[in-house]
Short mmCIF file of C-alpha atoms in Angstrom, two decimals:
data_model
loop_
_atom_site.label_atom_id
_atom_site.label_comp_id
_atom_site.label_asym_id
_atom_site.label_seq_id
_atom_site.Cartn_x
_atom_site.Cartn_y
_atom_site.Cartn_z
CA UNK G 1 0.00 0.00 0.00
CA UNK G 2 1.15 3.51 -0.78
CA UNK G 3 1.05 6.45 1.60
CA UNK G 4 -1.82 7.93 -0.38
CA UNK G 5 -3.85 4.75 0.24
CA UNK G 6 -3.23 4.97 3.98
CA UNK G 7 -4.31 8.64 3.99
CA UNK G 8 -7.50 7.90 2.05
CA UNK G 9 -8.42 5.01 4.36
CA UNK G 10 -7.66 7.06 7.48
CA UNK G 11 -9.64 10.06 6.28
CA UNK G 12 -12.61 7.85 5.43
CA UNK G 13 -12.61 6.36 8.93
CA UNK G 14 -12.37 9.80 10.56
CA UNK G 15 -15.36 11.02 8.57
CA UNK G 16 -17.38 7.98 9.65
CA UNK G 17 -16.83 8.88 13.33
CA UNK G 18 -17.34 12.64 13.20
CA UNK G 19 -18.24 13.11 16.88
CA UNK G 20 -15.26 11.11 18.19
CA UNK G 21 -12.97 12.81 15.66
CA UNK G 22 -14.17 16.27 16.67
CA UNK G 23 -13.71 15.60 20.40
CA UNK G 24 -10.22 14.14 19.99
CA UNK G 25 -9.17 16.91 17.59
CA UNK G 26 -10.51 19.53 20.00
CA UNK G 27 -8.34 18.18 22.82
CA UNK G 28 -5.24 18.25 20.65
CA UNK G 29 -6.17 21.72 19.36
CA UNK G 30 -6.44 23.14 22.88
CA UNK G 31 -3.11 21.61 23.88
CA UNK G 32 -1.22 22.79 20.80
CA UNK G 33 -2.82 26.25 21.08
CA UNK G 34 -1.67 26.45 24.69
CA UNK G 35 1.89 25.65 23.64
CA UNK G 36 1.80 28.20 20.78
CA UNK G 37 0.36 30.94 23.01
CA UNK G 38 2.91 30.16 25.73
CA UNK G 39 5.83 30.39 23.32
CA UNK G 40 4.38 33.52 21.66
CA UNK G 41 3.82 35.12 25.07
CA UNK G 42 7.38 34.42 26.15
CA UNK G 43 8.88 35.46 22.81
CA UNK G 44 6.92 38.74 22.70
CA UNK G 45 7.75 39.68 26.28
CA UNK G 46 11.41 38.82 25.73
CA UNK G 47 11.47 40.91 22.55
CA UNK G 48 9.92 44.01 24.12
CA UNK G 49 11.88 43.60 27.35
CA UNK G 50 15.09 43.42 25.32
CA UNK G 51 14.09 46.62 23.51
CA UNK G 52 13.33 48.41 26.79
CA UNK G 53 16.53 47.19 28.40
CA UNK G 54 18.50 48.23 25.34
CA UNK G 55 17.02 51.74 25.46
CA UNK G 56 17.57 52.23 29.21
CA UNK G 57 20.54 49.98 29.99
CA UNK G 58 22.24 50.09 26.58
CA UNK G 59 22.53 46.33 26.15
CA UNK G 60 24.54 46.80 22.95
CA UNK G 61 27.28 48.89 24.56
CA UNK G 62 30.55 47.99 26.30
CA UNK G 63 32.49 50.37 28.55
CA UNK G 64 36.27 49.90 28.52
CA UNK G 65 38.59 51.33 31.18
CA UNK G 66 42.37 51.34 31.57
CA UNK G 67 43.13 47.98 33.11
CA UNK G 68 46.78 47.37 33.98
CA UNK G 69 47.96 50.58 35.61
CA UNK G 70 47.81 49.64 39.29
CA UNK G 71 49.05 51.97 42.01
CA UNK G 72 51.85 50.53 44.14
CA UNK G 73 53.31 52.88 46.72
CA UNK G 74 54.67 55.99 45.07
CA UNK G 75 54.50 54.68 41.51
CA UNK G 76 52.33 52.69 39.14
CA UNK G 77 52.97 49.20 37.88
CA UNK G 78 52.60 48.57 34.17
CA UNK G 79 51.39 50.84 31.40
CA UNK G 80 50.00 48.14 29.12
CA UNK G 81 46.44 48.83 30.25
CA UNK G 82 46.39 52.46 29.15
CA UNK G 83 43.67 53.54 26.75
CA UNK G 84 45.88 54.56 23.84
CA UNK G 85 44.91 55.76 20.37
CA UNK G 86 46.31 52.55 18.88
CA UNK G 87 44.02 50.42 21.04
CA UNK G 88 41.03 52.60 20.24
CA UNK G 89 41.63 52.25 16.49
CA UNK G 90 42.10 48.51 16.90
CA UNK G 91 38.81 48.22 18.79
CA UNK G 92 37.01 50.19 16.07
CA UNK G 93 38.22 47.62 13.52
CA UNK G 94 36.95 44.63 15.50
CA UNK G 95 34.11 42.62 13.92
CA UNK G 96 30.59 43.56 15.08
CA UNK G 97 31.79 46.98 16.38
CA UNK G 98 29.68 49.82 15.01
CA UNK G 99 31.42 52.70 16.76
CA UNK G 100 33.73 53.58 19.64
CA UNK G 101 34.18 56.97 21.32
CA UNK G 102 35.96 58.40 24.35
CA UNK G 103 34.03 59.88 27.27
CA UNK G 104 35.13 61.50 30.50
CA UNK G 105 33.18 62.41 33.62
CA UNK G 106 34.09 66.03 34.36
CA UNK G 107 32.09 67.54 37.21
CA UNK G 108 28.86 69.23 38.13
CA UNK G 109 28.70 72.83 37.01
CA UNK G 110 26.34 75.71 37.63
CA UNK G 111 25.55 77.99 34.73
CA UNK G 112 23.89 81.32 34.20
CA UNK G 113 22.16 82.49 31.03
CA UNK G 114 20.69 85.86 30.06
CA UNK G 115 22.03 87.21 33.38
CA UNK G 116 18.82 86.09 35.10
CA UNK G 117 18.43 82.31 34.78
CA UNK G 118 20.53 79.86 36.74
CA UNK G 119 20.77 76.09 36.40
CA UNK G 120 23.11 73.14 36.82
CA UNK G 121 24.53 70.40 34.61
CA UNK G 122 26.54 67.21 34.88
CA UNK G 123 29.40 67.84 32.46
CA UNK G 124 30.66 64.95 30.37
CA UNK G 125 33.56 65.26 27.97
CA UNK G 126 33.00 63.33 24.77
CA UNK G 127 33.80 62.98 21.12
CA UNK G 128 30.63 64.95 20.43
CA UNK G 129 30.64 64.32 16.68
CA UNK G 130 30.11 60.57 17.35
CA UNK G 131 27.13 60.93 19.71
CA UNK G 132 24.71 60.33 16.85
CA UNK G 133 26.29 56.90 16.28
CA UNK G 134 25.35 56.02 19.87
CA UNK G 135 21.65 56.71 19.39
CA UNK G 136 21.57 60.36 20.52
CA UNK G 137 18.97 62.34 18.58
CA UNK G 138 18.83 66.11 18.39
CA UNK G 139 15.69 68.14 18.77
CA UNK G 140 17.50 71.34 17.86
CA UNK G 141 20.88 72.28 16.45
CA UNK G 142 23.81 70.07 15.54
CA UNK G 143 26.63 68.14 17.19
CA UNK G 144 29.77 70.27 17.48
CA UNK G 145 33.31 69.36 18.58
CA UNK G 146 34.31 72.98 19.16
CA UNK G 147 35.77 73.77 22.58
CA UNK G 148 33.31 76.61 23.13
CA UNK G 149 30.21 74.53 22.28
CA UNK G 150 27.96 72.35 24.41
CA UNK G 151 25.14 69.90 23.64
CA UNK G 152 22.62 69.66 26.45
CA UNK G 153 19.93 67.12 27.33
CA UNK G 154 16.28 68.09 27.03
CA UNK G 155 15.85 68.07 30.81
CA UNK G 156 18.35 70.96 31.12
CA UNK G 157 15.64 73.30 29.78
CA UNK G 158 13.59 72.82 32.96
CA UNK G 159 13.80 74.00 36.56
CA UNK G 160 15.94 77.07 35.91
CA UNK G 161 15.99 79.49 38.83
CA UNK G 162 15.20 83.13 38.18
CA UNK G 163 17.72 85.22 40.14
CA UNK G 164 15.30 88.18 40.17
CA UNK G 165 13.16 86.30 42.70
CA UNK G 166 15.92 86.76 45.27
CA UNK G 167 15.23 90.51 45.32
CA UNK G 168 11.54 89.94 45.91
CA UNK G 169 12.23 87.55 48.77
CA UNK G 170 14.78 89.90 50.31
CA UNK G 171 12.18 92.69 50.25
CA UNK G 172 9.71 90.38 51.99
CA UNK G 173 7.02 90.74 49.35
CA UNK G 174 5.57 88.31 46.89
CA UNK G 175 6.78 85.22 48.77
CA UNK G 176 3.76 83.14 47.78
CA UNK G 177 3.97 84.25 44.16
CA UNK G 178 7.71 83.52 44.12
CA UNK G 179 7.17 80.01 45.44
CA UNK G 180 4.47 79.38 42.87
CA UNK G 181 6.74 80.49 40.05
CA UNK G 182 9.57 78.30 41.26
CA UNK G 183 7.27 75.30 41.42
CA UNK G 184 6.04 75.77 37.85
CA UNK G 185 7.90 73.49 35.43
CA UNK G 186 8.25 75.64 32.33
CA UNK G 187 10.99 75.02 29.79
CA UNK G 188 13.33 77.90 29.00
CA UNK G 189 14.80 78.22 25.48
CA UNK G 190 18.56 77.64 25.65
CA UNK G 191 19.38 76.81 22.03
CA UNK G 192 22.04 79.16 20.63
CA UNK G 193 22.25 80.89 24.01
CA UNK G 194 25.55 81.76 25.68
CA UNK G 195 26.05 79.90 28.97
CA UNK G 196 28.65 80.75 31.56
CA UNK G 197 29.70 77.52 33.24
CA UNK G 198 30.92 77.83 36.82
CA UNK G 199 33.00 74.85 38.00
CA UNK G 200 34.22 74.37 41.57
CA UNK G 201 38.02 74.09 41.58
CA UNK G 202 38.86 74.28 45.29
CA UNK G 203 39.04 76.62 48.28
CA UNK G 204 41.15 79.62 49.16
CA UNK G 205 41.22 80.75 52.81
CA UNK G 206 38.01 78.85 53.46
CA UNK G 207 36.21 80.41 50.51
CA UNK G 208 35.07 78.32 47.57
CA UNK G 209 36.74 79.08 44.26
CA UNK G 210 35.10 78.67 40.87
CA UNK G 211 36.40 78.84 37.34
CA UNK G 212 34.18 80.16 34.56
CA UNK G 213 33.99 78.78 31.03
CA UNK G 214 31.74 80.47 28.45
CA UNK G 215 30.08 78.09 25.99
CA UNK G 216 27.39 78.30 23.34
CA UNK G 217 24.51 75.79 23.19
CA UNK G 218 25.07 74.13 19.82
CA UNK G 219 22.34 71.52 20.22
CA UNK G 220 19.53 70.25 22.43
CA UNK G 221 18.80 66.54 22.55
CA UNK G 222 15.36 65.26 21.68
CA UNK G 223 12.80 64.84 24.43
CA UNK G 224 12.78 61.22 25.68
CA UNK G 225 9.56 59.31 25.08
CA UNK G 226 7.29 58.50 28.00
CA UNK G 227 8.95 60.92 30.44
CA UNK G 228 6.16 63.27 31.43
CA UNK G 229 7.09 65.08 34.63
CA UNK G 230 10.66 63.77 34.60
CA UNK G 231 12.82 64.31 31.54
CA UNK G 232 15.91 62.60 32.88
CA UNK G 233 19.25 63.78 34.19
CA UNK G 234 20.54 67.24 33.30
CA UNK G 235 23.67 66.57 31.24
CA UNK G 236 25.92 68.76 29.14
CA UNK G 237 28.25 67.17 26.58
CA UNK G 238 31.39 69.19 25.92
CA UNK G 239 34.45 68.49 23.80
CA UNK G 240 37.36 66.51 25.22
CA UNK G 241 39.48 69.65 24.78
CA UNK G 242 37.22 71.68 27.07
CA UNK G 243 37.15 68.77 29.53
CA UNK G 244 40.99 68.88 29.60
CA UNK G 245 40.91 72.64 30.26
CA UNK G 246 38.57 72.16 33.21
CA UNK G 247 40.79 69.40 34.62
CA UNK G 248 43.89 71.58 34.25
CA UNK G 249 42.16 74.44 36.04
CA UNK G 250 41.32 72.12 38.95
CA UNK G 251 44.89 70.78 39.09
CA UNK G 252 46.41 74.26 38.97
CA UNK G 253 44.17 75.39 41.81
CA UNK G 254 44.86 72.36 44.00
CA UNK G 255 48.46 71.70 43.06
CA UNK G 256 49.49 68.16 42.08
CA UNK G 257 46.55 65.84 41.81
CA UNK G 258 45.11 62.93 39.94
CA UNK G 259 43.34 63.16 36.61
CA UNK G 260 39.98 61.62 35.87
CA UNK G 261 40.72 58.87 33.37
CA UNK G 262 38.64 58.76 30.19
CA UNK G 263 36.70 55.66 29.30
CA UNK G 264 35.76 54.18 25.95
CA UNK G 265 32.19 53.25 25.04
CA UNK G 266 31.94 50.64 22.30
CA UNK G 267 28.73 50.26 20.31
CA UNK G 268 28.13 46.68 19.11
CA UNK G 269 25.93 45.92 16.10
CA UNK G 270 24.08 43.04 17.78
CA UNK G 271 23.53 42.71 21.56
CA UNK G 272 24.07 38.96 21.23
CA UNK G 273 27.67 39.71 20.16
CA UNK G 274 28.50 41.77 23.22
CA UNK G 275 30.01 38.85 25.13
CA UNK G 276 32.51 37.80 22.48
CA UNK G 277 33.41 41.42 21.68
CA UNK G 278 34.00 42.05 25.37
CA UNK G 279 36.42 39.11 25.49
CA UNK G 280 38.41 40.54 22.56
CA UNK G 281 38.67 43.93 24.28
CA UNK G 282 39.89 42.32 27.49
CA UNK G 283 42.75 40.76 25.55
CA UNK G 284 44.03 44.32 25.04
CA UNK G 285 44.61 44.48 28.80
CA UNK G 286 41.58 46.68 29.39
CA UNK G 287 38.84 46.40 31.99
CA UNK G 288 35.33 46.09 30.53
CA UNK G 289 31.81 46.50 31.83
CA UNK G 290 28.50 45.67 30.17
CA UNK G 291 24.91 44.78 31.01
CA UNK G 292 25.00 41.28 29.51
CA UNK G 293 24.29 39.68 32.89
CA UNK G 294 21.02 41.62 33.17
CA UNK G 295 19.94 40.21 29.83
CA UNK G 296 20.89 36.69 30.93
CA UNK G 297 18.92 37.10 34.17
CA UNK G 298 15.90 38.39 32.24
CA UNK G 299 16.05 35.51 29.77
CA UNK G 300 16.19 32.99 32.63
CA UNK G 301 13.14 34.58 34.25
CA UNK G 302 11.16 34.46 31.02
CA UNK G 303 12.17 30.84 30.53
CA UNK G 304 10.26 30.03 33.71
CA UNK G 305 7.14 31.64 32.22
CA UNK G 306 7.59 29.64 29.03
CA UNK G 307 8.03 26.42 30.98
CA UNK G 308 4.85 27.06 32.97
CA UNK G 309 2.68 27.73 29.90
CA UNK G 310 4.42 25.01 27.89
CA UNK G 311 3.95 22.52 30.71
CA UNK G 312 0.24 23.33 30.83
CA UNK G 313 0.02 22.74 27.07
CA UNK G 314 1.88 19.43 27.32
CA UNK G 315 -0.45 18.30 30.11
CA UNK G 316 -3.46 19.10 27.94
CA UNK G 317 -1.88 17.15 25.07
CA UNK G 318 -1.30 14.23 27.43
CA UNK G 319 -4.98 14.20 28.39
CA UNK G 320 -5.90 14.45 24.71
CA UNK G 321 -3.59 11.54 23.89
CA UNK G 322 -5.46 9.37 26.42
CA UNK G 323 -8.74 10.16 24.67
CA UNK G 324 -7.16 9.27 21.31
CA UNK G 325 -5.88 5.96 22.68
CA UNK G 326 -9.34 5.15 24.02
CA UNK G 327 -11.04 6.17 20.78
CA UNK G 328 -8.62 4.26 18.55
CA UNK G 329 -8.77 1.17 20.80
CA UNK G 330 -12.56 1.20 20.58
CA UNK G 331 -12.18 1.55 16.82
CA UNK G 332 -10.17 -1.67 16.69
CA UNK G 333 -13.02 -3.57 18.35
CA UNK G 334 -15.57 -1.99 16.04
CA UNK G 335 -13.48 -2.80 12.97
CA UNK G 336 -12.47 -6.39 13.82
CA UNK G 337 -14.37 -7.78 10.83
CA UNK G 338 -12.67 -5.26 8.50
CA UNK G 339 -9.24 -6.14 9.94
CA UNK G 340 -9.98 -9.88 9.60
CA UNK G 341 -11.04 -9.52 5.97
CA UNK G 342 -7.93 -7.44 5.19
CA UNK G 343 -5.72 -10.15 6.68
CA UNK G 344 -7.49 -12.88 4.73
CA UNK G 345 -6.99 -10.86 1.55
CA UNK G 346 -3.22 -10.66 2.22
CA UNK G 347 -2.62 -7.57 4.37
CA UNK G 348 0.39 -8.07 6.62
CA UNK G 349 0.95 -6.85 10.19
CA UNK G 350 2.95 -3.77 9.15
CA UNK G 351 0.17 -2.58 6.83
CA UNK G 352 -2.44 -2.94 9.57
CA UNK G 353 -0.24 -1.02 12.01
CA UNK G 354 0.52 1.70 9.46
CA UNK G 355 -3.18 2.16 8.73
CA UNK G 356 -3.98 2.98 12.36
CA UNK G 357 -0.84 5.11 12.90
CA UNK G 358 -1.61 7.23 9.81
CA UNK G 359 -5.20 7.58 10.98
CA UNK G 360 -4.09 8.88 14.38
CA UNK G 361 -1.48 11.12 12.71
CA UNK G 362 -4.23 12.67 10.59
CA UNK G 363 -6.19 13.26 13.78
CA UNK G 364 -3.17 15.03 15.29
CA UNK G 365 -2.65 17.10 12.13
CA UNK G 366 -6.27 18.26 12.13
CA UNK G 367 -6.03 19.14 15.82
CA UNK G 368 -2.76 21.02 15.20
CA UNK G 369 -4.28 23.11 12.38
CA UNK G 370 -7.31 23.96 14.52
CA UNK G 371 -4.94 24.77 17.39
CA UNK G 372 -3.10 27.28 15.19
CA UNK G 373 -6.42 29.03 14.49
CA UNK G 374 -7.25 28.99 18.21
CA UNK G 375 -3.87 30.50 19.09
CA UNK G 376 -4.34 33.36 16.62
CA UNK G 377 -7.77 34.09 18.08
CA UNK G 378 -6.38 34.08 21.62
CA UNK G 379 -3.47 36.38 20.71
CA UNK G 380 -5.87 38.68 18.83
CA UNK G 381 -8.15 38.92 21.89
CA UNK G 382 -5.20 39.63 24.23
CA UNK G 383 -3.95 42.38 21.92
CA UNK G 384 -7.39 44.04 21.91
CA UNK G 385 -7.41 44.04 25.71
CA UNK G 386 -3.88 45.49 25.84
CA UNK G 387 -4.65 48.25 23.37
CA UNK G 388 -8.03 49.28 24.73
CA UNK G 389 -7.78 48.81 28.48
CA UNK G 390 -4.06 48.84 29.25
CA UNK G 391 -3.39 51.58 26.65
CA UNK G 392 -0.33 49.69 25.50
CA UNK G 393 1.20 49.92 22.03
CA UNK G 394 3.07 46.67 22.55
CA UNK G 395 1.32 43.68 21.02
CA UNK G 396 1.92 39.96 21.17
CA UNK G 397 3.05 38.23 18.00
CA UNK G 398 3.60 34.67 16.79
CA UNK G 399 6.81 33.79 14.99
CA UNK G 400 6.56 31.15 12.22
CA UNK G 401 8.84 28.76 14.11
CA UNK G 402 6.34 28.75 16.99
CA UNK G 403 3.59 27.52 14.64
CA UNK G 404 5.89 24.74 13.46
CA UNK G 405 6.57 23.70 17.07
CA UNK G 406 2.85 23.62 17.90
CA UNK G 407 2.02 21.55 14.83
CA UNK G 408 4.93 19.19 15.54
CA UNK G 409 3.70 18.46 19.07
CA UNK G 410 0.18 17.88 17.76
CA UNK G 411 1.44 15.38 15.16
CA UNK G 412 3.70 13.73 17.72
CA UNK G 413 0.78 13.33 20.11
CA UNK G 414 -1.33 11.76 17.38
CA UNK G 415 1.37 9.32 16.27
CA UNK G 416 2.36 8.22 19.78
CA UNK G 417 -1.28 7.81 20.76
CA UNK G 418 -1.92 5.55 17.79
CA UNK G 419 0.94 3.12 18.41
CA UNK G 420 -0.80 0.98 21.05
CA UNK G 421 -4.11 0.67 19.14
CA UNK G 422 -2.13 -0.10 15.96
CA UNK G 423 -0.21 -2.93 17.64
CA UNK G 424 -3.42 -4.28 19.18
CA UNK G 425 -5.18 -4.19 15.79
CA UNK G 426 -2.32 -5.99 14.06
CA UNK G 427 -2.55 -8.87 16.58
CA UNK G 428 -6.23 -9.49 15.86
CA UNK G 429 -6.86 -13.09 14.74
CA UNK G 430 -8.52 -12.99 11.31
CA UNK G 431 -10.68 -16.14 11.54
CA UNK G 432 -11.87 -15.41 15.09
CA UNK G 433 -12.78 -11.82 14.14
CA UNK G 434 -14.76 -12.90 11.06
CA UNK G 435 -16.52 -15.72 12.96
CA UNK G 436 -17.58 -13.42 15.84
CA UNK G 437 -18.89 -10.76 13.53
#
């Protein structure tokens, strides 16, 4: 017998027992749909969680620090871990590296603009021209590497203090109005404005000393999404040349002192390549830091969710397999005369077994196809709830490989459930079956 003959015989038998076929297929469909929804749920959450982590924790970035210069007494041991230009160029040429740029934490600085507004910034020295390669987007202006330019975050436009309120408070009038104005969060236009940065450099006879650095706002970063009421940290990105000038001013004021070492941020094309790229950077005798462990922890947590839903689906398939075994075993008793006649006409044991296995496989295939439809309906309903009630733009999705897995388990359930009835049918004695019927 050919495979086509087995399929035709199996399909004919399934049509003869429509109620039993529908009940068995429904059990398999629910089980396979549960597996598909579980995998889709885990895959969707992992995908969106990875996107959120990448936007907040920069999962595709590696921070490299000088690694071998270790202080020992009055000197330092080894210079091989310095962050040299040669190492930086070598890192930029590594596979999977999109960009690499130097950064340096400078200091907090107060600034005054238009002689009346006062604010503060965390100054960071950087290769400003490369900020765009690291995902920074401008709302106004352009990135500039000039020593008298600064690029500020969107949050720096808020919470500026009006120095004219000090006169009102000193006069003892308008206190309530002054407090109300200070509590209002109104952005102040700083683009193309001249800021006078005031950086603390030390003390002289108990009095604090500050150095002033005039800069022009060359650009304002775009407003972060989903940050109503809190726009993030107030940061000002200045050139590495200006950062060096500030450091020199602090050293000159305090005498001999240490210098804040720059660090290199490496942008990797694919977050999954961060680990191997980090290993290559460490071979240059540099210390590295990344957020790969957070991603690994998150993946392990989502695996638990997948196992729970997948286990529920497998349990449902197990229950469905019992119903298939019962149905197919009953079918062998009902079809004893047919089996006996087939044996008398020359059908061997393998053909009898194959006929029942193919029949149960067809039952599993039908249940798997119905389960795919069920899973799409369930995902569609969940997405409607998320969009309407949770006001979420994130939706669940089903990857094609998940459908293949669900259909595979449905077929596997059908085949395994048909093995026992197939063996039992093949052992039926032909003459006894014909005589009893």
